[in-house]
JSON list of C-alpha atoms in Angstrom, two decimals:
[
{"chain": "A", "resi": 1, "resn": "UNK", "atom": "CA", "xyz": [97.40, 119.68, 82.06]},
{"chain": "A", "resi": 2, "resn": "UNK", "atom": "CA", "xyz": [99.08, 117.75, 79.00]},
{"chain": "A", "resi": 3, "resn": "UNK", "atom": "CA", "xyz": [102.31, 116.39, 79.12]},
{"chain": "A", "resi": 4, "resn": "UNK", "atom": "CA", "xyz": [103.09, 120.00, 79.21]},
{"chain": "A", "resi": 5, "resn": "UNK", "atom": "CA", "xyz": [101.72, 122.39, 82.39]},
{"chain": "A", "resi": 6, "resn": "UNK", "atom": "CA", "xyz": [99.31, 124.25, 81.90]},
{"chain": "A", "resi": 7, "resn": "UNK", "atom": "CA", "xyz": [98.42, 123.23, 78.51]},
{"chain": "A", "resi": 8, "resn": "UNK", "atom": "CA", "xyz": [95.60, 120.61, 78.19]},
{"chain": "A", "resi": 9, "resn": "UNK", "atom": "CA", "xyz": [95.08, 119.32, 74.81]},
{"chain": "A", "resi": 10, "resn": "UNK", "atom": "CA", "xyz": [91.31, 118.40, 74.34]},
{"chain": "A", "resi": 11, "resn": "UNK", "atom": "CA", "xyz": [91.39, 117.57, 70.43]},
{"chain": "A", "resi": 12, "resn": "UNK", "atom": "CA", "xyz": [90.05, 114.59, 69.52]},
{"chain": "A", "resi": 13, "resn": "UNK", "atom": "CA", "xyz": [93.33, 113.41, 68.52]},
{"chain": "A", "resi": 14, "resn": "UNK", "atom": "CA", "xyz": [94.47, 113.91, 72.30]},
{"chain": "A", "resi": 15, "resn": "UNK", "atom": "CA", "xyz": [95.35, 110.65, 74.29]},
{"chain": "A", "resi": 16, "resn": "UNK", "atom": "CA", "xyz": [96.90, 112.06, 77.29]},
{"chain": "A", "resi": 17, "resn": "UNK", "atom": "CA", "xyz": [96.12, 114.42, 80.77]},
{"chain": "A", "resi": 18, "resn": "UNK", "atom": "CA", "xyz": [97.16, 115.02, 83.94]},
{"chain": "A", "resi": 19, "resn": "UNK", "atom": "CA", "xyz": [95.05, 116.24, 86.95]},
{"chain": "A", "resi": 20, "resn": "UNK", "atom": "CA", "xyz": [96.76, 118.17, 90.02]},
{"chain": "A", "resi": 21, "resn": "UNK", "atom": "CA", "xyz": [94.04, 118.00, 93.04]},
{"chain": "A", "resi": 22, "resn": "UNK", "atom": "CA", "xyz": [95.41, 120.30, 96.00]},
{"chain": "A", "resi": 23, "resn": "UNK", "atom": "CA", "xyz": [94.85, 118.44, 99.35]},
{"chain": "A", "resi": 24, "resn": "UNK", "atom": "CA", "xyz": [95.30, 121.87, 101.62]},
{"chain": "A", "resi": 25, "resn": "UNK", "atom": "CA", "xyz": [97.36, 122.39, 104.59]},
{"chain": "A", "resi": 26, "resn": "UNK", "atom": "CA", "xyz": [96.50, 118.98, 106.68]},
{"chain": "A", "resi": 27, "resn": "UNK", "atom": "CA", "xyz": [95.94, 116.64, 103.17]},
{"chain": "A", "resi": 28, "resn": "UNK", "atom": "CA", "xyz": [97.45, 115.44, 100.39]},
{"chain": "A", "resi": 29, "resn": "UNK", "atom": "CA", "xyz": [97.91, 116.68, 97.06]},
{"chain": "A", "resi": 30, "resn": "UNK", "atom": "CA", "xyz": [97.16, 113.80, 93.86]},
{"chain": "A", "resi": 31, "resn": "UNK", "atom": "CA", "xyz": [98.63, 114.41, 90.98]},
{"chain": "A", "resi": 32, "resn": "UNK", "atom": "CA", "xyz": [96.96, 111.33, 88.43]},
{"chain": "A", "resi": 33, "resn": "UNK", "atom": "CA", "xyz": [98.38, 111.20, 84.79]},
{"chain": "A", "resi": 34, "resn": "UNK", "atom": "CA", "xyz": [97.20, 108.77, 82.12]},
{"chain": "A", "resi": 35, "resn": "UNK", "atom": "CA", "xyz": [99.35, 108.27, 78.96]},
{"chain": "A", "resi": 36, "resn": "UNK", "atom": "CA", "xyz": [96.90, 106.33, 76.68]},
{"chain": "A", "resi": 37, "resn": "UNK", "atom": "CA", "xyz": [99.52, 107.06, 73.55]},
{"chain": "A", "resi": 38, "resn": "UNK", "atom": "CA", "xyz": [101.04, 104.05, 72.38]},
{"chain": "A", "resi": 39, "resn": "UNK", "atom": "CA", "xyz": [104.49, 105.54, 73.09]},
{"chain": "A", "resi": 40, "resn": "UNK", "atom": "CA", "xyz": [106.72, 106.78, 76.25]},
{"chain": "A", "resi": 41, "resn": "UNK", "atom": "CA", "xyz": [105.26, 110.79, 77.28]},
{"chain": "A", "resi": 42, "resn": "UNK", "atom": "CA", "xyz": [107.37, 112.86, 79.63]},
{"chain": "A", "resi": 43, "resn": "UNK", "atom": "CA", "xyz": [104.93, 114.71, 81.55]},
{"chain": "A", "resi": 44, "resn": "UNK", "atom": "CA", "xyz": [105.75, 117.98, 83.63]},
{"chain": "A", "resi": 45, "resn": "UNK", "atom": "CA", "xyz": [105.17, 118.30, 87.44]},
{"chain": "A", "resi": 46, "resn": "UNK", "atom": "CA", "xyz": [103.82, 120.89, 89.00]},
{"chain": "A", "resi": 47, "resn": "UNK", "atom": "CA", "xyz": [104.69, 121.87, 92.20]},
{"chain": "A", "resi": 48, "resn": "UNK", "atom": "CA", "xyz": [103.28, 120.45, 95.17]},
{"chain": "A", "resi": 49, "resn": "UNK", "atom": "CA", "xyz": [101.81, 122.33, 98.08]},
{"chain": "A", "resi": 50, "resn": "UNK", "atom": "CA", "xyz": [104.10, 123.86, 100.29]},
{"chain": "A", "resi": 51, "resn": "UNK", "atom": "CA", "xyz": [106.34, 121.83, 102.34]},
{"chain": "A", "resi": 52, "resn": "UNK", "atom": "CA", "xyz": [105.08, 118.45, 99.91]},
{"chain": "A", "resi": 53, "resn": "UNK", "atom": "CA", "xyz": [107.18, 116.16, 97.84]},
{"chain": "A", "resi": 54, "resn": "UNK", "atom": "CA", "xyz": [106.00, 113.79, 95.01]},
{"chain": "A", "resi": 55, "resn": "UNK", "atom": "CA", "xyz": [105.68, 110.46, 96.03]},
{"chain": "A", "resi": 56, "resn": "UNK", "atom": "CA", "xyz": [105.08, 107.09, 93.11]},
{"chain": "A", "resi": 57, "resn": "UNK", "atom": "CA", "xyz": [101.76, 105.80, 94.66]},
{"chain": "A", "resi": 58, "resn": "UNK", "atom": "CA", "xyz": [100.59, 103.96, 91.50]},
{"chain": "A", "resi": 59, "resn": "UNK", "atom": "CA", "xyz": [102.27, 103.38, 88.03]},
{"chain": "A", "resi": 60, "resn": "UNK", "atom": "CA", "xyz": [100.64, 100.68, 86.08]},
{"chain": "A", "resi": 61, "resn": "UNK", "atom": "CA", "xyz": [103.64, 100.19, 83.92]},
{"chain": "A", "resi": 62, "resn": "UNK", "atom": "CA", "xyz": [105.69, 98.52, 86.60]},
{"chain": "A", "resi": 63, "resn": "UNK", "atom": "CA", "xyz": [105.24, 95.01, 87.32]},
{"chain": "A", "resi": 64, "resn": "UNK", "atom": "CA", "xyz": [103.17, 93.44, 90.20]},
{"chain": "A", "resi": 65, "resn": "UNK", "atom": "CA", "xyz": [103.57, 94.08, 93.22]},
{"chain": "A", "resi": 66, "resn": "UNK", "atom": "CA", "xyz": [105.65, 97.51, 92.41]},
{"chain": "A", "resi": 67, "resn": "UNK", "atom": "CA", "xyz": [102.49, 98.78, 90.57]},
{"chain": "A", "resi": 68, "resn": "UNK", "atom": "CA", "xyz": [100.87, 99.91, 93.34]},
{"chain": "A", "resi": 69, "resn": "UNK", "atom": "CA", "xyz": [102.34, 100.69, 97.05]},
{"chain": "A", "resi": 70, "resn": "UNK", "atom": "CA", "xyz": [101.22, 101.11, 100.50]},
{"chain": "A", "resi": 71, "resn": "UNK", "atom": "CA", "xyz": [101.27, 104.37, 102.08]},
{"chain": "A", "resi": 72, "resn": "UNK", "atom": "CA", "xyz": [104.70, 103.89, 104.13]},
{"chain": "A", "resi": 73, "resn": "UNK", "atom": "CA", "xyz": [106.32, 102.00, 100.75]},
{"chain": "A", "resi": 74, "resn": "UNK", "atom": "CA", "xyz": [105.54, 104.98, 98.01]},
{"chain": "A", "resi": 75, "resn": "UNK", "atom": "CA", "xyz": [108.73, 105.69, 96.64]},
{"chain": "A", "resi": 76, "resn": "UNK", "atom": "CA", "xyz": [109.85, 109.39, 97.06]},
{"chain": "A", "resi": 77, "resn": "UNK", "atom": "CA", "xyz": [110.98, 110.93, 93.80]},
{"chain": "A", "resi": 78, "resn": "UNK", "atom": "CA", "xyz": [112.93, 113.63, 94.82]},
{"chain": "A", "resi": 79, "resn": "UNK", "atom": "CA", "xyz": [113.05, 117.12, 93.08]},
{"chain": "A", "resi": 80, "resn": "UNK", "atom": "CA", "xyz": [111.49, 115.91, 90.15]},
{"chain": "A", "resi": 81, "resn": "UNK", "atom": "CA", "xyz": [110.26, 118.47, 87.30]},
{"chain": "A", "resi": 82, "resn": "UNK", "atom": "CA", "xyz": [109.40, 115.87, 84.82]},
{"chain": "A", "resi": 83, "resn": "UNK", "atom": "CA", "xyz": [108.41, 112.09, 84.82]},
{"chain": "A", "resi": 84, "resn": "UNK", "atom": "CA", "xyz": [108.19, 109.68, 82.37]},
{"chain": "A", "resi": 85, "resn": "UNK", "atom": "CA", "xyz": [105.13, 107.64, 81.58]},
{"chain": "A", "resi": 86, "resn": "UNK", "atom": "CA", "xyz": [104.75, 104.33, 79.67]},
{"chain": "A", "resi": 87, "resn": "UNK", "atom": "CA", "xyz": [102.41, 103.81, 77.10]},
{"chain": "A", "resi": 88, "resn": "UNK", "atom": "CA", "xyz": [98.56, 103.10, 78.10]},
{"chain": "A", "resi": 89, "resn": "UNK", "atom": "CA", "xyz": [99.64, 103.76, 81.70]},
{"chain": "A", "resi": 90, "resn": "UNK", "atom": "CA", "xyz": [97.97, 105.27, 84.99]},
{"chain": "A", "resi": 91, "resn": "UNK", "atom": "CA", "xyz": [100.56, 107.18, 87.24]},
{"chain": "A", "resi": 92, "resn": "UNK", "atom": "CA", "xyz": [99.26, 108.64, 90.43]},
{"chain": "A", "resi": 93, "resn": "UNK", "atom": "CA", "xyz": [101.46, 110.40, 92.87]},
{"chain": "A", "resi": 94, "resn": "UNK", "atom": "CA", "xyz": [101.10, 111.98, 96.20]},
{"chain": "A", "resi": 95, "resn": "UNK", "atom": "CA", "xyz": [102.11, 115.28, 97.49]},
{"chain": "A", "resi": 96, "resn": "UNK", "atom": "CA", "xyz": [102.94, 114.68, 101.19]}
]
């Protein structure tokens, strides 16, 4: 995906993705996005497996130590459809 489902960019020009990884019935599903633009990109969600919600594992725009969480800390994000991603930033969140 781009910031857009469904619709990967893979110009030269392009500077951002998103990867949605389906973890199955008894794992979890990743969902990593990387913004290397040097502005803000609100990137589209897609829906998570059955039964799984999006959880903030990492964002490397946040400062230390909310960058990165442990498993019982991610924050949930609710019924998200979109989130927004700082420039030349990582985001990886967990379907669980």
């Amino acid at each position: 995906h781009g910031p857009k489902l469904h619709r990967p960019d893979w110009s030269h020009e392009s500077r951002e993705f998103s990867m949605h990884l389906l973890g199955g019935r008894h794992d979890h599903d990743l969902l990593v996005i990387a913004n290397m633009q040097d502005a803000r990109q609100r990137f589209e969600l897609p829906t998570p497996s059955a039964g799984k919600r999006w959880h903030r594992f990492v964002d490397t725009a946040l400062p230390s130590p909310l960058d990165a969480a442990e498993d019982a800390a991610m924050a949930f994000l609710g019924n998200v459809r979109s989130y927004d991603v700082g420039p030349r930033t990582v985001v990886v969140l967990v379907g669980r």
